[in-house]
Steps between C-alpha positions, in 0.01 A plus 500: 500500500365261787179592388529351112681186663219462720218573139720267334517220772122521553445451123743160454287388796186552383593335161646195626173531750267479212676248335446231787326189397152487672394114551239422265128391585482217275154317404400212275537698133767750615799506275857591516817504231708332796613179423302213607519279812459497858517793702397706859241778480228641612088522505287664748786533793614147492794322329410288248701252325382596080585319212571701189441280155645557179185727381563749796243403731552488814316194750501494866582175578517486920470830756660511801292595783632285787736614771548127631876506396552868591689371840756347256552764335307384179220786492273492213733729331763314528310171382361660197879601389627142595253353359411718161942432512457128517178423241718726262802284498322165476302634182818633360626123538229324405434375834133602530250305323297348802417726844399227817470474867738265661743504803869622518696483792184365734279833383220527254596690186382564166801402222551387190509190323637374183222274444148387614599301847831589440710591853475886646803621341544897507324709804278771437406556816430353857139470656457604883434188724162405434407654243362276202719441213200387249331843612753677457609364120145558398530850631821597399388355108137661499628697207522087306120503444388830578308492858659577833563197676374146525382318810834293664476084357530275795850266610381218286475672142816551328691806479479696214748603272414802295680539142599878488703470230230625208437798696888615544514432122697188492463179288297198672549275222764274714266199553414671847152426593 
């Protein structure tokens, strides 16, 4: 008697075992019937914030790789989920057509903003001290024109303000330049 509870036991467990969602390795062309958006996963060890569009393919858009915050109890993790958390709910209200670098709060951040020069208005996430916001824009968009990076602009150029709205899918015929 023992001995079928214990068969029996064993067998629910290794059912709801091999049911168990395994995070998925996603890559530029890797498609999905999830819904699409902003979420947390992961590529080669790391979490990566991806972007799903309405096709099915899934984009890295940043990896986290930097322990800096890790004493606040913001590992990378934990930034991806914030952060995957927060670019989803700004696209699902339309607040997400430009990504910057500005300041919030006396730190360096990369945001959004309604419009070219408009104000830093939503966080994405916050920079480390000294670490350059241009640099890290360029970086963080590589995926815009299709290289990795682009060498930091100096103090006296203006900040750029990258349209992402064509690439989430969303209309850009507002007058928005």
């Amino acid at each position: 008697m023992k001995q079928q509870l214990l068969t029996k036991v064993l067998a629910a467990s290794a059912i709801a075992l091999s049911t168990l969602t395994v995070p998925f390795e996603p890559s530029y062309g890797w498609s999905s019937t999830r819904e699409k958006g902003f979420s947390c996963s992961t590529v080669r060890g790391a979490p990566v914030t991806v972007y799903q569009n309405s096709k099915g393919a899934v984009e890295p858009w940043i990896e986290w790789n930097s322990d800096y915050f890790s004493g606040s109890g913001y590992n990378p993790q934990t930034r991806c989920q914030l952060v995957s958390g927060r670019l989803e709910i700004y696209r699902r209200n339309r607040a997400l057509k430009y990504i910057t670098a500005g300041r919030m709060n006396g730190q360096n951040v990369i945001c959004t903003a309604n419009q070219v020069n408009g104000l830093c208005q939503n966080l994405i996430y916050t920079l480390r001290p000294g670490q350059d916001p241009m640099g890290c824009l360029y970086n963080l968009l590589a995926w815009r024109q299709g290289y990795v990076g682009m060498p930091s602009f100096d103090e006296a150029r203006k900040i750029p303000y990258i349209d992402v709205r064509q690439k989430l899918g969303e209309s850009t015929d507002d007058g928005a330049q």
